[in-house]
Short mmCIF file of C-alpha atoms in Angstrom, two decimals:
data_model
loop_
_atom_site.label_atom_id
_atom_site.label_comp_id
_atom_site.label_asym_id
_atom_site.label_seq_id
_atom_site.Cartn_x
_atom_site.Cartn_y
_atom_site.Cartn_z
CA MET V 1 171.49 -48.03 247.05
CA SER V 2 170.06 -50.60 249.40
CA ASN V 3 173.25 -52.65 249.53
CA VAL V 4 175.38 -49.59 250.77
CA THR V 5 175.95 -48.47 254.29
CA VAL V 6 177.40 -45.09 255.31
CA ILE V 7 179.27 -45.06 258.52
CA GLY V 8 179.58 -41.59 260.11
CA GLY V 9 182.69 -40.62 262.30
CA ASN V 10 182.64 -38.27 265.10
CA ALA V 11 184.14 -35.46 263.01
CA SER V 12 181.62 -35.68 260.13
CA GLY V 13 178.33 -37.14 261.65
CA ASP V 14 176.06 -34.65 260.08
CA LEU V 15 177.66 -34.76 256.66
CA ALA V 16 177.56 -38.56 256.77
CA ARG V 17 173.79 -38.57 257.49
CA ARG V 18 173.29 -36.06 254.61
CA LEU V 19 175.32 -38.26 252.34
CA ALA V 20 173.30 -41.39 253.30
CA ARG V 21 169.99 -39.53 252.55
CA LYS V 22 171.40 -38.38 249.14
CA LEU V 23 172.42 -42.07 248.24
CA LYS V 24 169.30 -43.56 249.84
CA ALA V 25 171.64 -45.79 251.73
CA GLY V 26 171.66 -47.28 255.26
CA PHE V 27 173.38 -45.18 257.95
CA VAL V 28 175.33 -46.30 261.00
CA GLY V 29 176.56 -43.77 263.59
CA SER V 30 179.47 -44.07 265.84
CA ASN V 31 180.37 -43.11 269.46
CA LEU V 32 183.62 -41.71 270.72
CA ARG V 33 184.72 -42.11 274.39
CA VAL V 34 187.90 -40.32 275.40
CA PHE V 35 189.70 -41.68 278.51
CA PRO V 36 191.60 -39.47 280.96
CA ASP V 37 194.93 -40.50 279.36
CA GLY V 38 193.88 -39.17 275.95
CA GLU V 39 193.00 -42.52 274.33
CA GLY V 40 189.77 -42.71 272.40
CA LYS V 41 187.50 -45.70 271.93
CA VAL V 42 185.35 -45.79 268.86
CA THR V 43 182.15 -47.87 268.91
CA LEU V 44 179.75 -48.47 265.90
CA LEU V 45 176.11 -47.84 266.94
CA GLY V 46 174.68 -50.48 264.63
CA LYS V 47 175.72 -53.29 262.16
CA PRO V 48 176.44 -52.45 258.61
CA LYS V 49 174.55 -54.35 255.85
CA SER V 50 176.39 -56.74 253.69
CA GLY V 51 177.69 -54.89 250.57
CA LYS V 52 179.59 -51.67 250.05
CA ILE V 53 180.50 -49.55 253.07
CA ILE V 54 181.32 -45.87 252.96
CA VAL V 55 183.24 -44.41 255.93
CA VAL V 56 182.91 -40.61 256.24
CA ASN V 57 185.21 -38.78 258.61
CA SER V 58 187.33 -35.52 258.18
CA THR V 59 190.77 -35.25 259.84
CA TYR V 60 190.72 -31.70 261.02
CA PRO V 61 192.12 -30.69 264.39
CA PRO V 62 192.93 -32.59 266.44
CA VAL V 63 194.31 -34.06 263.22
CA ASP V 64 196.24 -37.04 264.80
CA SER V 65 193.26 -38.09 266.88
CA ASN V 66 190.67 -37.75 264.08
CA LEU V 67 193.11 -39.69 261.83
CA VAL V 68 193.38 -42.56 264.27
CA TYR V 69 189.57 -42.67 264.75
CA THR V 70 189.13 -42.70 260.97
CA LEU V 71 191.60 -45.55 260.72
CA ALA V 72 189.74 -47.45 263.39
CA LEU V 73 186.45 -47.07 261.64
CA ILE V 74 187.84 -48.27 258.41
CA SER V 75 189.43 -51.25 260.19
CA LYS V 76 186.03 -52.15 261.87
CA ALA V 77 184.19 -51.70 258.64
CA SER V 78 186.63 -54.26 256.96
CA GLU V 79 185.16 -56.88 259.23
CA TYR V 80 181.92 -56.67 257.29
CA SER V 81 183.01 -55.82 253.78
CA ASN V 82 186.12 -55.80 251.45
CA GLN V 83 184.58 -52.92 249.41
CA ILE V 84 185.23 -49.87 251.72
CA THR V 85 185.27 -46.25 250.33
CA ALA V 86 187.00 -43.79 252.74
CA VAL V 87 185.43 -40.41 252.28
CA ILE V 88 187.78 -37.96 254.01
CA PRO V 89 186.34 -34.49 253.13
CA TYR V 90 189.13 -32.64 254.74
CA LEU V 91 192.37 -34.67 254.58
CA GLY V 92 194.96 -33.56 257.18
CA TYR V 93 198.58 -33.68 256.27
CA ALA V 94 197.78 -32.98 252.57
CA ARG V 95 200.15 -30.06 252.59
CA GLN V 96 203.04 -32.39 253.60
CA ASP V 97 203.14 -33.94 250.11
CA ARG V 98 206.77 -33.30 249.28
CA GLU V 99 210.13 -32.64 250.95
CA PHE V 100 210.42 -28.86 250.99
CA LEU V 101 213.48 -28.66 253.29
CA ALA V 102 216.11 -31.38 253.63
CA GLY V 103 215.27 -34.03 256.03
CA GLU V 104 211.50 -33.48 256.08
CA VAL V 105 209.23 -36.46 256.22
CA VAL V 106 206.63 -36.67 253.43
CA THR V 107 203.91 -37.48 255.90
CA LEU V 108 201.02 -37.72 253.43
CA SER V 109 202.86 -40.81 251.92
CA VAL V 110 202.76 -42.37 255.54
CA ILE V 111 199.07 -41.54 255.79
CA ALA V 112 198.33 -43.11 252.38
CA ASP V 113 199.98 -46.43 253.37
CA LEU V 114 197.97 -46.33 256.83
CA LEU V 115 194.69 -45.84 254.98
CA LYS V 116 195.26 -48.75 252.63
CA ALA V 117 196.46 -51.00 255.53
CA ALA V 118 193.42 -50.39 257.62
CA GLY V 119 191.20 -51.71 254.77
CA ALA V 120 190.19 -48.72 252.54
CA SER V 121 189.90 -49.91 248.91
CA LYS V 122 188.92 -46.50 247.45
CA MET V 123 189.09 -42.86 248.69
CA ILE V 124 187.26 -39.69 248.03
CA VAL V 125 188.47 -36.25 249.23
CA VAL V 126 187.29 -32.76 248.62
CA ASP V 127 189.65 -29.96 247.20
CA ILE V 128 192.79 -31.67 248.23
CA HIS V 129 195.51 -28.99 248.81
CA SER V 130 197.60 -30.34 245.96
CA GLN V 131 196.79 -32.65 243.14
CA MET V 132 200.40 -34.00 243.34
CA GLY V 133 199.56 -35.46 246.69
CA MET V 134 197.33 -38.08 245.26
CA ARG V 135 200.28 -39.79 243.60
CA HIS V 136 201.23 -41.13 247.12
CA PHE V 137 198.05 -43.35 247.22
CA LYS V 138 198.20 -46.97 246.08
CA ILE V 139 194.38 -47.19 245.91
CA PRO V 140 191.97 -45.33 243.65
CA ILE V 141 191.51 -41.84 244.93
CA ARG V 142 189.23 -39.11 243.60
CA ASN V 143 189.37 -35.41 244.36
CA VAL V 144 185.98 -33.58 244.01
CA SER V 145 185.67 -29.85 244.06
CA ALA V 146 183.25 -27.63 245.97
CA ILE V 147 184.05 -24.44 243.86
CA GLU V 148 180.94 -24.64 241.77
CA GLU V 149 178.74 -25.03 244.91
CA LEU V 150 180.51 -22.09 246.63
CA ALA V 151 180.06 -20.09 243.59
CA ARG V 152 176.40 -20.83 243.32
CA TYR V 153 176.10 -19.61 246.99
CA PHE V 154 177.66 -16.30 246.20
CA LYS V 155 175.55 -15.74 243.05
CA LYS V 156 172.51 -15.47 245.40
CA MET V 157 174.08 -12.65 247.42
CA HIS V 158 173.80 -9.91 244.68
CA LEU V 159 177.23 -8.37 245.10
CA LYS V 160 178.16 -5.02 243.55
CA ASP V 161 180.34 -5.38 240.49
CA PRO V 162 182.04 -8.44 241.96
CA LEU V 163 185.62 -9.53 241.26
CA VAL V 164 187.17 -12.90 242.40
CA VAL V 165 190.64 -12.59 243.86
CA SER V 166 193.19 -15.42 244.62
CA PRO V 167 195.48 -14.47 247.69
CA ASP V 168 198.46 -15.96 245.82
CA SER V 169 199.44 -17.00 242.32
CA GLY V 170 199.27 -20.69 243.29
CA GLY V 171 195.55 -20.35 243.66
CA ALA V 172 194.93 -18.60 240.28
CA LYS V 173 193.37 -21.53 238.59
CA ARG V 174 190.95 -21.94 241.57
CA ALA V 175 189.95 -18.28 241.28
CA GLU V 176 189.62 -18.65 237.49
CA ILE V 177 187.26 -21.69 237.82
CA PHE V 178 185.25 -19.93 240.59
CA ALA V 179 185.01 -16.82 238.36
CA GLY V 180 183.83 -18.92 235.39
CA PHE V 181 180.95 -20.41 237.44
CA TYR V 182 180.00 -17.16 238.92
CA GLY V 183 180.21 -15.25 235.55
CA THR V 184 182.80 -12.51 236.40
CA LYS V 185 186.61 -11.80 236.11
CA TYR V 186 189.35 -12.69 238.50
CA ILE V 187 192.80 -11.61 239.55
CA ALA V 188 195.63 -13.20 241.51
CA LEU V 189 197.80 -11.47 244.04
CA LYS V 190 201.47 -12.27 244.50
CA LYS V 191 202.86 -13.19 247.93
CA GLN V 192 205.96 -14.52 249.51
CA ARG V 193 206.02 -16.93 252.39
CA ASP V 194 208.98 -17.65 254.49
CA ARG V 195 209.28 -21.49 254.61
CA ARG V 196 210.92 -21.43 258.03
CA ASN V 197 208.81 -19.07 260.05
CA GLY V 198 205.59 -19.10 257.89
CA LYS V 199 205.31 -15.24 257.62
CA VAL V 200 203.50 -13.86 254.53
CA ARG V 201 203.85 -10.64 252.64
CA ILE V 202 201.94 -9.31 249.64
CA ILE V 203 204.35 -8.23 246.80
CA THR V 204 201.75 -7.08 244.24
CA SER V 205 201.92 -3.49 243.21
CA GLU V 206 198.87 -1.16 243.34
CA LEU V 207 195.63 -2.25 241.64
CA ASP V 208 193.15 0.00 239.98
CA ASP V 209 190.44 -2.49 239.03
CA VAL V 210 189.31 -3.26 242.58
CA ARG V 211 188.25 0.32 243.54
CA GLY V 212 184.65 0.35 244.55
CA ARG V 213 184.02 -3.31 243.80
CA ASP V 214 182.80 -6.17 246.15
CA LEU V 215 185.71 -8.75 246.23
CA ILE V 216 185.42 -12.52 246.76
CA LEU V 217 188.77 -14.02 248.13
CA VAL V 218 188.93 -17.60 247.10
CA ASP V 219 191.12 -20.26 248.73
CA ASP V 220 191.02 -23.92 249.44
CA MET V 221 191.50 -23.64 253.14
CA ILE V 222 191.96 -21.11 255.90
CA SER V 223 194.14 -22.19 258.82
CA THR V 224 195.53 -19.38 260.88
CA GLY V 225 194.19 -16.74 258.34
CA GLY V 226 197.55 -14.99 257.74
CA SER V 227 197.29 -15.02 253.92
CA ILE V 228 193.67 -13.81 254.07
CA VAL V 229 194.52 -11.02 256.52
CA LYS V 230 197.44 -9.80 254.49
CA ALA V 231 195.50 -9.95 251.22
CA THR V 232 192.53 -8.06 252.80
CA GLU V 233 194.52 -5.34 254.29
CA PHE V 234 196.19 -4.86 250.82
CA LEU V 235 192.89 -4.85 248.98
CA LYS V 236 191.28 -2.31 251.51
CA LYS V 237 194.16 0.05 250.77
CA GLN V 238 193.20 -0.17 247.10
CA LYS V 239 189.69 1.36 248.07
CA CYS V 240 187.65 -1.92 247.34
CA ARG V 241 184.18 -1.92 248.70
CA ARG V 242 183.53 -5.06 250.72
CA VAL V 243 185.62 -8.32 250.99
CA PHE V 244 184.11 -11.67 251.24
CA VAL V 245 185.99 -14.93 251.68
CA ALA V 246 185.05 -18.27 250.03
CA CYS V 247 186.91 -21.35 251.04
CA THR V 248 186.34 -25.08 251.16
CA HIS V 249 187.97 -25.88 254.46
CA ALA V 250 187.62 -23.34 257.32
CA LEU V 251 190.01 -24.65 259.99
CA LEU V 252 190.08 -21.20 261.56
CA ILE V 253 192.77 -22.14 264.14
CA GLY V 254 192.64 -20.11 267.48
CA ASP V 255 191.43 -16.50 266.96
CA ALA V 256 191.80 -16.74 263.08
CA GLU V 257 188.20 -15.66 262.48
CA ARG V 258 188.59 -12.63 264.73
CA LYS V 259 191.70 -11.46 263.04
CA ILE V 260 190.08 -11.93 259.59
CA ARG V 261 187.03 -9.90 260.54
CA LYS V 262 189.27 -7.26 262.16
CA ALA V 263 191.19 -6.94 258.80
CA GLY V 264 187.87 -6.02 257.19
CA VAL V 265 186.32 -9.14 255.85
CA THR V 266 182.54 -8.92 255.80
CA GLN V 267 181.70 -12.73 255.74
CA ILE V 268 183.47 -16.00 255.66
CA VAL V 269 181.58 -18.77 253.67
CA SER V 270 182.94 -22.36 253.80
CA THR V 271 181.69 -25.82 253.37
CA ASN V 272 180.72 -28.52 255.81
CA THR V 273 183.87 -30.56 255.20
CA ILE V 274 184.60 -28.98 258.54
CA PRO V 275 181.51 -28.15 260.62
CA GLY V 276 181.28 -24.68 262.10
CA LYS V 277 179.21 -21.56 261.96
CA THR V 278 180.84 -20.48 258.59
CA ALA V 279 179.89 -23.92 257.01
CA ALA V 280 176.96 -22.62 254.83
CA VAL V 281 177.57 -24.98 251.67
CA ASP V 282 176.82 -28.63 251.81
CA VAL V 283 179.13 -30.99 249.89
CA ALA V 284 177.09 -34.11 250.32
CA GLY V 285 175.74 -33.72 246.79
CA ILE V 286 179.09 -33.61 245.07
CA ILE V 287 180.36 -36.56 247.20
CA ALA V 288 177.19 -38.53 246.26
CA LYS V 289 177.72 -37.76 242.58
CA ALA V 290 181.35 -38.98 242.80
CA ILE V 291 180.29 -42.30 244.50
#
């Protein structure tokens, strides 16, 4: 794809390079300088070729800063092309896709307008939190899934009588798809979350079919890890063997990883939509196929 340039943002530089190699496209990096007052200045480290431009940058914490930097990159890219695909592997604010409580702003709708205004003509995201959220975008948007890649990774681990588990009923379909690729069965726990304070509790009764089995807890993202911790503690009481976690986006805010491991999780496996030591699965291939 000689007429394509991939621009990598500060939050997704390595993934952008991998994507450029997959596409056999040109690559332009960027530099971020943060001033003492907190403002950031983004500079392209090269000139994009004439043709299509793909801007790659996740908007994980600091979400607002990475969002502004992404908008700046898209805006700069629009000086060179009117065909700009914004690849935002982890899309911040995707959970704010509706008004849960009276008076709440549907922030994802605002983000969608900003991305279009900056110059994006298409978008690609990975495992967006809710498919409903894509209705806020007035440009073509495609959601690609990393579930098959995660399942492929776990198939190499040779687990004992594995069972896929969703930490809540809302993720049951995700667990079903993962289990299908893996070639095993799945179950979904039931939980309750207080919308005001965020506290979670498991309301599933005792389970007999997890005893002595290796379990794979599958989720789209892990933020503070509260749901994973509660699910793991519950499953350990049911005399399961080992508990593994598979997720696309490992935010792991604060000491979330420590809490998850303390609860009894053997290993966390995530993708490189968010770089980090748990990011063992590369999503450049599935993004390249979508492009």
